[in-house]
Structure formats: structure tokens, C-alpha cells
mmCIF file of C-alpha atoms in Angstrom:
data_model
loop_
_atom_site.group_PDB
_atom_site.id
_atom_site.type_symbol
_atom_site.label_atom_id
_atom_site.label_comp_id
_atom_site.label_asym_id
_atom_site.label_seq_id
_atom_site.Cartn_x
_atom_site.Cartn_y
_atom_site.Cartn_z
ATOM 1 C CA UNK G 1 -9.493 -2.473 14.857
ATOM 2 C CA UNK G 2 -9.496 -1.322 11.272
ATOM 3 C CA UNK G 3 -6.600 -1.810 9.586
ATOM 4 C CA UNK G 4 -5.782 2.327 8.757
ATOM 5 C CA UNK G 5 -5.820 2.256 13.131
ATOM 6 C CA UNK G 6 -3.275 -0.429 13.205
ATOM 7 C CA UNK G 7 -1.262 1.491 11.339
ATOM 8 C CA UNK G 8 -1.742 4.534 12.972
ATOM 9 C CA UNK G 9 -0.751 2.817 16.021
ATOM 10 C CA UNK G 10 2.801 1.408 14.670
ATOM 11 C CA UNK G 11 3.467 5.151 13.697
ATOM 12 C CA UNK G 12 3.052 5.906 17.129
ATOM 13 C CA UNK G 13 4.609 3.571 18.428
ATOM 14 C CA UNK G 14 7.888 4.597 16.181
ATOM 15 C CA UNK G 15 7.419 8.208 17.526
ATOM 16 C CA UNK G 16 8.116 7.101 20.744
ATOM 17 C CA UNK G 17 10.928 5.349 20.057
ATOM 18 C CA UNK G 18 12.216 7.928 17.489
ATOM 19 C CA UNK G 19 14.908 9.109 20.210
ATOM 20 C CA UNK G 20 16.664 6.044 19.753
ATOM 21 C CA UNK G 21 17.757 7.709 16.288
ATOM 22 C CA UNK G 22 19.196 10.538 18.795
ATOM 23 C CA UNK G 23 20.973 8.500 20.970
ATOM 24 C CA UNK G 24 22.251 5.604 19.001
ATOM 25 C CA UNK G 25 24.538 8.451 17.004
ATOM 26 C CA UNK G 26 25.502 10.386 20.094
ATOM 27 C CA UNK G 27 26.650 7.019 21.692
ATOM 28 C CA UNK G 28 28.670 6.094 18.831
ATOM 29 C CA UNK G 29 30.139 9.548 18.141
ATOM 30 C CA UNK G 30 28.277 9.410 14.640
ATOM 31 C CA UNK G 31 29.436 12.730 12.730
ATOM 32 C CA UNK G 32 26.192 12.044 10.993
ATOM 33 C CA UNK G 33 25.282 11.333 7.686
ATOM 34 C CA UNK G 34 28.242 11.979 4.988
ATOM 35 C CA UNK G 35 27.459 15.117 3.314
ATOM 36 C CA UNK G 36 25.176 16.299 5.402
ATOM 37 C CA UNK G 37 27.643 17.224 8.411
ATOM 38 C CA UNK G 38 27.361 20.859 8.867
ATOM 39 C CA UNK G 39 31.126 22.602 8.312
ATOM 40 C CA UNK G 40 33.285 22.659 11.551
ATOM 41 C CA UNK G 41 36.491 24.545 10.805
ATOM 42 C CA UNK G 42 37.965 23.721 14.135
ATOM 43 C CA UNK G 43 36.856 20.781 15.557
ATOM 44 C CA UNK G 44 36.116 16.901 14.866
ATOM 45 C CA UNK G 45 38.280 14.085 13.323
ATOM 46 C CA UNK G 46 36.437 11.131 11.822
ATOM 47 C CA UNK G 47 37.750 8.562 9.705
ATOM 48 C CA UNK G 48 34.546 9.521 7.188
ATOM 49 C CA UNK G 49 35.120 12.085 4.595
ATOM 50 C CA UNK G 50 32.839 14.833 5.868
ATOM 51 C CA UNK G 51 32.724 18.402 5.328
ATOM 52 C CA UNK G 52 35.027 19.381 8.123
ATOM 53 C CA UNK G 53 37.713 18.269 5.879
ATOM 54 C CA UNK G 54 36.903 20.463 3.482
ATOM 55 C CA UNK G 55 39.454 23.404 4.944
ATOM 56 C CA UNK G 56 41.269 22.713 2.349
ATOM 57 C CA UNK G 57 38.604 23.972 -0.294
ATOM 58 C CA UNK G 58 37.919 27.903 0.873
ATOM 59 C CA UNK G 59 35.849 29.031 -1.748
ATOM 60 C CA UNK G 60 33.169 25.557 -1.185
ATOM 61 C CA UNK G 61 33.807 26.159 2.492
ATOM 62 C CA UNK G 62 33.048 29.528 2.333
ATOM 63 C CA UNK G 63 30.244 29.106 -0.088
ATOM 64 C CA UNK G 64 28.723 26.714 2.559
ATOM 65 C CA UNK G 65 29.497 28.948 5.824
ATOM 66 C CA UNK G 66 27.438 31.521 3.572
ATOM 67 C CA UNK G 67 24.790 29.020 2.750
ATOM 68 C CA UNK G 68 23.829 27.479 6.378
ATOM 69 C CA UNK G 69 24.723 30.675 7.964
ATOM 70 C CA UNK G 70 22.574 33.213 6.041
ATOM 71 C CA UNK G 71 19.583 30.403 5.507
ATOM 72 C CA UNK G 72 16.808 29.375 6.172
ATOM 73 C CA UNK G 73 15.974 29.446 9.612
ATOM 74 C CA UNK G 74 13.875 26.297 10.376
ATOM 75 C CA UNK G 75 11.752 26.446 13.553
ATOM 76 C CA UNK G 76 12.281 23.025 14.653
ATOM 77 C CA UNK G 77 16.476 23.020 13.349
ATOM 78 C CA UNK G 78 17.997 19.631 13.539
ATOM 79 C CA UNK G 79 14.631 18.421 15.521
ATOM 80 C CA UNK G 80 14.934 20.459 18.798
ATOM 81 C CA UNK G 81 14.330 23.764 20.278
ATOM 82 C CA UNK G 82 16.598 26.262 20.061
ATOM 83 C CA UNK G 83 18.784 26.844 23.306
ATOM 84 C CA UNK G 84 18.107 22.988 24.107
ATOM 85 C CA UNK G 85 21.195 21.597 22.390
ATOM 86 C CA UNK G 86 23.414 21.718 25.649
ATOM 87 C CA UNK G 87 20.394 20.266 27.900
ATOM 88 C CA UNK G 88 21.157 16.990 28.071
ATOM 89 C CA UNK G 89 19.485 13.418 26.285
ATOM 90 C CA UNK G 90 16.518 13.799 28.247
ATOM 91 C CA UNK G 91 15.773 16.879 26.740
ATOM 92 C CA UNK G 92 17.285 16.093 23.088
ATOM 93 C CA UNK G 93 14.639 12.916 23.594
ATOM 94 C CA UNK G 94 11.596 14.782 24.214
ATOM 95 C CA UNK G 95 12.257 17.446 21.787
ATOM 96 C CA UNK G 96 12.533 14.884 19.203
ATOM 97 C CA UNK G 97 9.146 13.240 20.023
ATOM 98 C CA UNK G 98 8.055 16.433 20.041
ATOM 99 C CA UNK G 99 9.178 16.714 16.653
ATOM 100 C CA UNK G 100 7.969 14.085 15.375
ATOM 101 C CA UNK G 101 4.656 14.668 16.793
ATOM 102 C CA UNK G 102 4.882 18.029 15.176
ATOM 103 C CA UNK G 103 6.026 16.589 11.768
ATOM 104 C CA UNK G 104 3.734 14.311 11.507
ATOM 105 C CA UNK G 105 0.481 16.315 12.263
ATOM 106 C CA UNK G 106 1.726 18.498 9.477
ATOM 107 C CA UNK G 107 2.179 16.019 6.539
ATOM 108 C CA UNK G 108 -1.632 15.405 8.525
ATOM 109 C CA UNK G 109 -2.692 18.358 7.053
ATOM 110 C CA UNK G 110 -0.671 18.707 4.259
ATOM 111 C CA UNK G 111 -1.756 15.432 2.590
ATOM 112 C CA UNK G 112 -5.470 16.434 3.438
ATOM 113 C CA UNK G 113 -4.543 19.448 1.654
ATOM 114 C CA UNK G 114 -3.512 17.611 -1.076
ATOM 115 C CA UNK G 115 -6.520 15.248 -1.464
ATOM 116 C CA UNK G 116 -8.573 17.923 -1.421
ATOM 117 C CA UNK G 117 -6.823 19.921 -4.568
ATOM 118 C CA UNK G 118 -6.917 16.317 -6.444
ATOM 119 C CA UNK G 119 -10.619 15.834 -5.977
ATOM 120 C CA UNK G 120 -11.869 18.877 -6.749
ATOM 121 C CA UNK G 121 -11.184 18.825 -10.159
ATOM 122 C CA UNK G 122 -12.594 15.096 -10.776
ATOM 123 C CA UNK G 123 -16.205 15.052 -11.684
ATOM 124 C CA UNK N 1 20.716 11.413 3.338
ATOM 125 C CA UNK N 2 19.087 14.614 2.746
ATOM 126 C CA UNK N 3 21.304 16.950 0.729
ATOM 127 C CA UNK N 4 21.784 20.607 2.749
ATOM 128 C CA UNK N 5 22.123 23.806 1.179
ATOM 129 C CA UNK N 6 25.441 25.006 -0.068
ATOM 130 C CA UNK N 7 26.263 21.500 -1.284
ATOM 131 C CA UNK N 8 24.301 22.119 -4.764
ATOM 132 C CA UNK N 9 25.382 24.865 -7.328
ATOM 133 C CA UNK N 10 22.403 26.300 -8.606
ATOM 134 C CA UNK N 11 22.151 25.045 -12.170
ATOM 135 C CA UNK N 12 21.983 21.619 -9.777
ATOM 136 C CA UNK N 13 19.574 22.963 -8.040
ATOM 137 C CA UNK N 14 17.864 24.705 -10.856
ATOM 138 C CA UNK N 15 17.637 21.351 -12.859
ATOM 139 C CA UNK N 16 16.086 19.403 -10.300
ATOM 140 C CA UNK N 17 13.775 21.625 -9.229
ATOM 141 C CA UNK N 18 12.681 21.839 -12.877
ATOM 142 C CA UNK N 19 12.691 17.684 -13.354
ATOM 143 C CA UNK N 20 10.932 17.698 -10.337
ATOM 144 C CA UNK N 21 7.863 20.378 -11.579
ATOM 145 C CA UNK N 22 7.658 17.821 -14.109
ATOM 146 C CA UNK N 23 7.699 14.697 -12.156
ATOM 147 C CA UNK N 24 5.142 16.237 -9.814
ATOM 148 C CA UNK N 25 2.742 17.574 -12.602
ATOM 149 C CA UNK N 26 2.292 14.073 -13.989
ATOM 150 C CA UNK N 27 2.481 12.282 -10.835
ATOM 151 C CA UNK N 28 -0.637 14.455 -9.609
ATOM 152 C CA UNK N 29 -2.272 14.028 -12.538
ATOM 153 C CA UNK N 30 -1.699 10.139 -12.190
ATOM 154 C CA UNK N 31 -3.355 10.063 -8.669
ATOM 155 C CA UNK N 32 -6.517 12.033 -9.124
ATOM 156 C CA UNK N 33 -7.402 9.538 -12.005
ATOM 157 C CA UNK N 34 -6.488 6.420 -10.326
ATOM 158 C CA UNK N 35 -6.460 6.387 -6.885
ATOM 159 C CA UNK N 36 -9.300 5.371 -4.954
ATOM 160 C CA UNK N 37 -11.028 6.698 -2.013
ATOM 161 C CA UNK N 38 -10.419 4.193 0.162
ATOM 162 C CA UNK N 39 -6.534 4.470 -0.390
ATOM 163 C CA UNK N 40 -6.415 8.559 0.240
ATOM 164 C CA UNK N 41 -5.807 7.434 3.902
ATOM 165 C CA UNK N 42 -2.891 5.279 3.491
ATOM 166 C CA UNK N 43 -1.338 8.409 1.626
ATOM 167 C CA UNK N 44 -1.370 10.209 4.592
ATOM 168 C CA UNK N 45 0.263 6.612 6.810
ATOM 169 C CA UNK N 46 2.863 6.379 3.965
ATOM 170 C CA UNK N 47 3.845 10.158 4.254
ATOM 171 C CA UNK N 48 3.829 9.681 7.824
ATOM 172 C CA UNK N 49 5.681 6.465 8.599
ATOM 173 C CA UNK N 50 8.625 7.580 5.703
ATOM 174 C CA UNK N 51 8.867 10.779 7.625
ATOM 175 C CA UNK N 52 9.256 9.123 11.141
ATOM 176 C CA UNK N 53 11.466 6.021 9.534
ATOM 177 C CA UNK N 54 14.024 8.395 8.507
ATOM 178 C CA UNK N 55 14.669 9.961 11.738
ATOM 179 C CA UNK N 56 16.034 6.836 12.695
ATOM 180 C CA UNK N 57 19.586 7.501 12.326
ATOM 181 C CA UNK N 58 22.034 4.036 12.599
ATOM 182 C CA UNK N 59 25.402 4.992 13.204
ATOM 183 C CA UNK N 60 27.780 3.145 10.871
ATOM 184 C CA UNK N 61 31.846 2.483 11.800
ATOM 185 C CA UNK N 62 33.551 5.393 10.259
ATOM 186 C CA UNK N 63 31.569 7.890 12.137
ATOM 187 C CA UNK N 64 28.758 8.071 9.385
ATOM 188 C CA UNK N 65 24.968 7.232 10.215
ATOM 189 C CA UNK N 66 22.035 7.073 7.838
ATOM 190 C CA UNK N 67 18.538 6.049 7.552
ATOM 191 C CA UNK N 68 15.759 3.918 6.027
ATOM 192 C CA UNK N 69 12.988 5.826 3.896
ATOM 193 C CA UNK N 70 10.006 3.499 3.072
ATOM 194 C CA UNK N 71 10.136 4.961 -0.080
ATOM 195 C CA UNK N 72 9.575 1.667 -1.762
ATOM 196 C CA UNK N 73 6.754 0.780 0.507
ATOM 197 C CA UNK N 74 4.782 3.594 -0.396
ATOM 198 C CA UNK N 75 4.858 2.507 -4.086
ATOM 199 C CA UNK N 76 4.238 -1.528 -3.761
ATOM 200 C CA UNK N 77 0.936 0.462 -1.385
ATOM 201 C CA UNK N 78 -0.100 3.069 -3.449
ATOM 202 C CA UNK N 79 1.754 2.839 -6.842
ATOM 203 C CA UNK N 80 4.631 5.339 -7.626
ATOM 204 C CA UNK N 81 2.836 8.647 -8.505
ATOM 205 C CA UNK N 82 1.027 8.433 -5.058
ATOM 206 C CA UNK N 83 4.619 7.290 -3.143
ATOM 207 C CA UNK N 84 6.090 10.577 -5.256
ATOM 208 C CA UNK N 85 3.605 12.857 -3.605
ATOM 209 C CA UNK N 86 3.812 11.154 -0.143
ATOM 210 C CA UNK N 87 7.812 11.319 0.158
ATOM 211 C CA UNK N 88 7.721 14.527 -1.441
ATOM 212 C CA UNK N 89 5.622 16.154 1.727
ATOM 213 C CA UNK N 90 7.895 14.123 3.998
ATOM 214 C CA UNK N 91 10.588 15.695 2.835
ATOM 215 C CA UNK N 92 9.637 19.432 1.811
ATOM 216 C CA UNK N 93 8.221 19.316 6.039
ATOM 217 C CA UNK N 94 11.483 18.033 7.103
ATOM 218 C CA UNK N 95 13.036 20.740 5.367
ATOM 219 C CA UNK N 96 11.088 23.792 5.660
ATOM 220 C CA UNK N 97 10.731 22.417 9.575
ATOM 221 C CA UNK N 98 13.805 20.915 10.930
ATOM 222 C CA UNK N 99 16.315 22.204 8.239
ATOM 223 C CA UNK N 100 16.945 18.435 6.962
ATOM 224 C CA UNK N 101 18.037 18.816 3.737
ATOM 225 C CA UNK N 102 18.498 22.126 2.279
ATOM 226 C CA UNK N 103 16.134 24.636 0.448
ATOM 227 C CA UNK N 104 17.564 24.672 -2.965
ATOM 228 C CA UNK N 105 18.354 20.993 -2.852
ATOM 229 C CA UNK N 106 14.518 19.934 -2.579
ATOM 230 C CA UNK N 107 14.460 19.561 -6.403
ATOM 231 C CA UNK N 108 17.373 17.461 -5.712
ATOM 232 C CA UNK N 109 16.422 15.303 -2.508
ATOM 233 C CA UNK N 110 12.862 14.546 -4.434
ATOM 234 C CA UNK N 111 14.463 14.023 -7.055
ATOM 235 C CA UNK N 112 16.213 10.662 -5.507
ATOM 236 C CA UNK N 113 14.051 9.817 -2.852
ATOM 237 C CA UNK N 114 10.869 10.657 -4.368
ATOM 238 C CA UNK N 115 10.981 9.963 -7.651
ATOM 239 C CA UNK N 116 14.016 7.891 -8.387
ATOM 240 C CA UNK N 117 13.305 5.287 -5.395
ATOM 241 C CA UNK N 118 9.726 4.547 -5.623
ATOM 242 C CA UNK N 119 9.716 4.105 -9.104
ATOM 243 C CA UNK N 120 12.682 2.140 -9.242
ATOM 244 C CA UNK N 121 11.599 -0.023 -6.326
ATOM 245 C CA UNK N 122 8.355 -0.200 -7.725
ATOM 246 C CA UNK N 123 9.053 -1.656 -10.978
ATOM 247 C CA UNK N 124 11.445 -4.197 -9.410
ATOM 248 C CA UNK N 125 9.162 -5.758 -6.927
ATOM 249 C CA UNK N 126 6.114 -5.566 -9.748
ATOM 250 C CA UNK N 127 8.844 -7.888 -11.974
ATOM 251 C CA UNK N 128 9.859 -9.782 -8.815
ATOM 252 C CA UNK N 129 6.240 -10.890 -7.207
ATOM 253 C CA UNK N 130 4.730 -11.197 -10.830
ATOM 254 C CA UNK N 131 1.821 -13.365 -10.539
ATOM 255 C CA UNK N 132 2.564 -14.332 -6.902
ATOM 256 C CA UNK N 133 -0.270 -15.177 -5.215
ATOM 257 C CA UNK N 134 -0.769 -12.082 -2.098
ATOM 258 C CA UNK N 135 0.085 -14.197 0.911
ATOM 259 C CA UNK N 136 3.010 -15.794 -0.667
ATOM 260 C CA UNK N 137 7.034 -15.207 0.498
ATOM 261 C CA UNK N 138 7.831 -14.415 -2.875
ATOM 262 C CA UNK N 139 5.960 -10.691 -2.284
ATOM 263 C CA UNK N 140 8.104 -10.453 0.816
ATOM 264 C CA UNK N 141 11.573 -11.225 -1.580
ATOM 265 C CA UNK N 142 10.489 -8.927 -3.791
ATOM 266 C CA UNK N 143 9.573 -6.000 -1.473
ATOM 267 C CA UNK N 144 13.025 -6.526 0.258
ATOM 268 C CA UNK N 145 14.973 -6.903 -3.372
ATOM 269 C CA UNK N 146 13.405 -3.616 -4.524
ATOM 270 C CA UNK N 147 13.780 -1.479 -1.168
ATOM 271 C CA UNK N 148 17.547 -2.331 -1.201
ATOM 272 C CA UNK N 149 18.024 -1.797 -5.113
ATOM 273 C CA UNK N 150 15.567 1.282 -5.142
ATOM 274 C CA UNK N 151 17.743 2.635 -2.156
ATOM 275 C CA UNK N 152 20.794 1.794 -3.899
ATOM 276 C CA UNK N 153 20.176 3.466 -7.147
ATOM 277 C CA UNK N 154 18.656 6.855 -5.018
ATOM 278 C CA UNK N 155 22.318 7.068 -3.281
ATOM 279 C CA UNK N 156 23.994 6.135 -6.846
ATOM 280 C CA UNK N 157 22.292 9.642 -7.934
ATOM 281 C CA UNK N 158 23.238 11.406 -4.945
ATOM 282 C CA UNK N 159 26.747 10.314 -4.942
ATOM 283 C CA UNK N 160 26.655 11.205 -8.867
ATOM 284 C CA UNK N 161 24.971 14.730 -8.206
ATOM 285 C CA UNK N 162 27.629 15.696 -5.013
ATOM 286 C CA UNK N 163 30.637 14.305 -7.469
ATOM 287 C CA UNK N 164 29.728 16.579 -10.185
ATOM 288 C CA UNK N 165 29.618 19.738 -8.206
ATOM 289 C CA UNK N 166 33.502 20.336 -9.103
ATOM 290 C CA UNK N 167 33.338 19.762 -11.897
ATOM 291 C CA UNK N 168 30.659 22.072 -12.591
ATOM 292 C CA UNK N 169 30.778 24.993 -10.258
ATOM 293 C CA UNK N 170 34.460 25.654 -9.550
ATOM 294 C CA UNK N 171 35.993 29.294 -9.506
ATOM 295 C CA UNK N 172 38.451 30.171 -12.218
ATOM 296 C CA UNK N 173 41.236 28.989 -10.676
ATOM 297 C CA UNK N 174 39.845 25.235 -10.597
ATOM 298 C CA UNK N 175 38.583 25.734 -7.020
ATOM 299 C CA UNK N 176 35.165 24.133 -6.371
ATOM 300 C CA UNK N 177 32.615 26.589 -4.844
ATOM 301 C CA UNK N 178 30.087 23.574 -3.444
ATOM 302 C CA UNK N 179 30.548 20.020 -3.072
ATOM 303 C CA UNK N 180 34.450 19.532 -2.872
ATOM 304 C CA UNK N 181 34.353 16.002 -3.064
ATOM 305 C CA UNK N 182 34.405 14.326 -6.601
ATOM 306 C CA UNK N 183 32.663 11.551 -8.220
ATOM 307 C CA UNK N 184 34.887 9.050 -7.065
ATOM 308 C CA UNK N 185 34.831 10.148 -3.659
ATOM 309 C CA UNK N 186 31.309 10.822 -3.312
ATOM 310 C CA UNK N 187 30.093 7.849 -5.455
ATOM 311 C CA UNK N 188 32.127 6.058 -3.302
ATOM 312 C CA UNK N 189 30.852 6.962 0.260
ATOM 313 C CA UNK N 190 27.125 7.012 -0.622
ATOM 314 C CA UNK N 191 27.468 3.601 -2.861
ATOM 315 C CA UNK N 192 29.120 1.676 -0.015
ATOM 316 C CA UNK N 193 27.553 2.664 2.855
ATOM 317 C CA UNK N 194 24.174 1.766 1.537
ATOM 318 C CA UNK N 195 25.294 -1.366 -0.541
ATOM 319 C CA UNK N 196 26.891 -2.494 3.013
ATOM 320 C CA UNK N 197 24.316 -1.079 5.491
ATOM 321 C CA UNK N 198 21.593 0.918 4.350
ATOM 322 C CA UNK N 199 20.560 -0.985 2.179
ATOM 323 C CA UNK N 200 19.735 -3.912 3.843
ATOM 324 C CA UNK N 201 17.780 -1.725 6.400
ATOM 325 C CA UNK N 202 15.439 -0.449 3.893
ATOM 326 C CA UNK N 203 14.643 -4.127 2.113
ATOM 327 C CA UNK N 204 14.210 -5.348 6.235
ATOM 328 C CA UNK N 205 11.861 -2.666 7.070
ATOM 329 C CA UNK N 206 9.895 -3.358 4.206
ATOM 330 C CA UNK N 207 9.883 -6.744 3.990
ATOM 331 C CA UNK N 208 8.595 -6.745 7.547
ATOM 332 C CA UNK N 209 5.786 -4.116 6.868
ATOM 333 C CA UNK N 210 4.567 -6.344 3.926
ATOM 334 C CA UNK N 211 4.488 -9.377 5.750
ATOM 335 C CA UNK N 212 2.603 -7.494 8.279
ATOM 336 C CA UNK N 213 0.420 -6.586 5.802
ATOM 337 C CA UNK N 214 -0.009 -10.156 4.297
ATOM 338 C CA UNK N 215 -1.380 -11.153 6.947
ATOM 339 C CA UNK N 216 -3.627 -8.118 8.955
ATOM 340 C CA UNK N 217 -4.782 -6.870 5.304
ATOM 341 C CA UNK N 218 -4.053 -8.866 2.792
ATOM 342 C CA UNK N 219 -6.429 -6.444 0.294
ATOM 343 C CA UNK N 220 -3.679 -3.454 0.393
ATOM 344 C CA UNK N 221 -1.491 -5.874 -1.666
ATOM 345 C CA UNK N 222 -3.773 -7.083 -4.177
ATOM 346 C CA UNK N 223 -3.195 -4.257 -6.537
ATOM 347 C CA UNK N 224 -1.133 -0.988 -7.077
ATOM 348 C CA UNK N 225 -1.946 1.022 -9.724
ATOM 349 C CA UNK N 226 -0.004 1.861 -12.928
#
């Protein structure tokens, strides 16, 4: 098997496993990553400085609510489908590989894309 | 960690994105002379494997998690300019896609994970491995030394660009409109979780891809460009 196959392989290997990045978080109670924890005004205590914390600051707080509420409205949000959240891992899980499946078929075409504008102009 | 939107004010923003323009101009400039043919494909692997590395999220004690990026893989593979472009799709997809990482912070997020990590982790593992022979551990050192410095310096940036936000967006009376958490705070937090933890995940994931390498294709190693 070439080499570029091998590879190819590992990658899919890692999108099957990618739910473990779901549930090794939700098992722990992970707030995720600091700074990227969206606001929660009345909910969740963590020992990590995260936004929720942030009360205290109502102009960045409100700047914030603005910012994620009034966005951009990704179609795959937080890598699942929309009305999925409350469905359980199993769901969460495939959603994800979905995801990644998704993700990666893009950055496919993306980088082909790419090559393409780049070798054009070389003579 | 993939800055969100509302955490940037947008002179942040603004600057990065411009840095960025730059960064990408002569980065695509830098792969349509040098790389080969041959490599366009492992482009497309690096692009992939950063994107589906970082949704590997460890959860850390303090309720935190985080992720890997092969970021510095990409470069010791296909030289910086090429890792630059590769991260940079990574991470405009998971944005525009999944809404990891904000809109106005891509300037930003590039910024440290594109630009400042490859390069950086580049130039460390070139000094490191200099003149080791392909196969030898030395490569391996070196790939695992500049994925946890590269990292390091990426979340240095980000804990520099969060901490400034009060200081440079606030409303008149002193209260910050974005980030509220200042440099020491944010420094901090992003410093020590991935001098502690993150770190360490990024030099193991690629010192275990190289050594992979070393031995199934020893010829990706024998040069990067630049």
C-alpha cells in the first residue's frame, strides 16, 4: 500500500474514534476549552476561569451574548445537528463522525481547490 | 483553543486579519515555487489529520479540555508556507462549519496556529535534527521539542491577544467590552495548561507520526523546503 493510503487509513481510523473527544469531556464534566466556553449567565461552577464568570463584566458579557447570539449560524454548530443536543452519546457520537466525515471531505476539496489556483499560474 | 467571536475587539480582529493577508500572500507564493507534485497530496493528509486531531478534546482537572493540532507536523512534512495553508483550511472549515472559533477571530486563530506554530516548530526541529541522519532518534527529539515549544509559543500569543482585550476595548467607564480577563489571567490559563498538558500531547503525537514515518517512508523526511 502506498504510503499517501496508509495515511489515509490512520485518518480514518481517527474519525472513528473522534467521539472519544465527545465523551472523554462529558465524562469529566469538562466546561471545555478556557475561553472558548460559550456565556452561561445562570448555570455552571468550575474551578477554571471561564466566561460564565464573567457576570461581573456586563458590557463584555453583553458584547458576547450579542456576538454568539446574532452570528454566524454554522450548519454543523459545535459538531452536531441541530435538535440532537438532548439525544443522548449515541447520537452526539455519530453526529461527530459525521462531522468529521463532513469536515474532512471539505478541506478534500478545498485543498484541491487550492492546488489548482497555485498551478495555474506556474509555467 | 480556537478563539470565538465576541472575545476579539475589532482592531484585534482587524490586525490579524490584515497580518494574516500578508502571511497568506507570501506563504502561497512560497508553495507554488517550491513544492513538488508529489507532495500536493500530503497537503491535503496534513489539512486533514490537523483538522480531525483537534477534535480530540482531553479534559484537564479544573474543568478545562484542549487539543493537539499537528501544526508542527505539517511543517517538518511540507515546510511552513505549505503547513500555513493546510491549518489555515482546517481551521477557516471548522469555523465557517461547526462554529469553532469565531468569524472575526480567523485572522486571529491563523494567526497562532497557522502561522505562529508551524514556523516556530519548524525552525526548532530544523536546528534540533541538523544533520541527523533520517532514521535517527534525534529527528524524533526534535519533532517532539518543536511540537511542544511551537504549541507553547501559539498559546503564549493567545493568552497575550485575550489579556489585551481590556486594555484595549473597554467602555469609558474602564469596563471591558470583550475579553474580561487580563494578561495575567489569560497568559496564565493558556501558558499553564499547555506547558503542563497540552503540550506534551502535541510533541507525543508528533513524535509518534515521525517515527511512523521513519520507518514506512523514510523519503517524506529527507527534505522540507525553505
Amino acid at each position: 500500500m502506498k504510503i499517501t493510503a496508509k495515511l489515509w487509513l490512520g485518518i480514518a481510523v481517527l474519525i472513528v474514534l473522534s467521539p472519544l473527544g465527545l465523551i472523554l469531556p462529558r465524562y469529566f464534566k469538562s466546561t471545555g476549552a478556557w475561553g472558548e466556553v460559550r456565556p452561561q449567565y445562570t448555570q455552571g461552577k468550575s474551578s477554571a476561569p471561564y466566561w460564565g464568570q464573567a457576570n461581573i463584566y456586563p458590557a463584555a458579557a453583553r458584547t458576547l451574548k450579542a456576538k454568539l447570539s446574532g452570528s454566524w449560524k454554522a450548519p454543523l454548530a459545535d459538531y452536531g445537528f441541530k435538535g440532537w443536543e438532548e439525544k443522548g452519546l449515541m447520537h452526539s457520537s455519530a453526529a461527530y463522525i459525521v462531522s468529521a466525515i463532513a469536515g474532512i471531505g471539505l478541506i478534500i476539496i478545498a485543498v484541491w481547490l487550492i492546488g489548482k489556483m497555485l498551478a495555474k499560474k506556474r509555467d | 483553543m480556537h478563539i470565538p467571536d465576541g472575545y476579539l475587539g475589532p482592531v484585534t480582529s482587524g490586525v490579524f486579519y490584515a497580518l494574516m493577508l500578508a502571511v497568506w500572500t507570501v506563504s502561497s507564493r512560497v508553495v507554488k515555487k517550491t513544492l513538488k507534485a508529489r507532495q500536493a497530496p500530503l497537503l491535503a493528509i496534513s489539512a486533514a489529520f490537523s483538522f480531525v486531531i483537534m477534535m480530540f478534546n482531553l479534559p484537564i482537572p479544573g474543568g478545562s479540555s484542549g487539543h493537539a493540532t499537528g501544526g508542527v507536523l505539517a511543517a517538518i512534512l511540507l515546510g511552513p508556507s505549505a503547513a500555513c495553508i493546510a491549518i489555515t483550511v482546517a481551521l477557516v472549515i471548522q469555523a465557517l462549519l461547526f462554529g469553532d472559533g469565531g468569524i472575526t477571530a480567523i485572522g486571529a486563530n491563523c494567526f497562532n496556529l497557522a502561522f505562529v506554530l508551524p514556523f516556530s516548530g519548524y525552525y526548532i526541529y530544523k536546528m534540533i535534527s541538523y544533520k541527523a541522519p533520517v532514521g535517527s532518534n534525534r529527528r524524533v527529539i526534535a519533532a517532539a521539542l518543536a511540537g511542544y515549544i511551537g504549541i507553547n509559543a501559539a498559546a503564549l500569543l493567545t493568552g497575550i491577544e485575550f489579556g489585551l482585550q481590556p486594555i484595549l476595548h473597554h467602555s469609558a467607564d474602564g469596563q471591558p467590552l470583550y475579553c474580561p480577563y487580563g494578561l495575567k489571567t489569560a497568559v496564565t490559563a493558556m501558558l499553564g495548561e499547555h506547558l503542563l498538558i497540552f503540550g506534551w500531547l502535541e510533541a507525543l503525537v508528533s513524535a509518534l507520526v515521525i517515527k511512523y514515518l521513519q520507518k514506512q517512508a523514510p523519503e517524506l523526511l529527507i527534505e522540507a523546503r525553505q
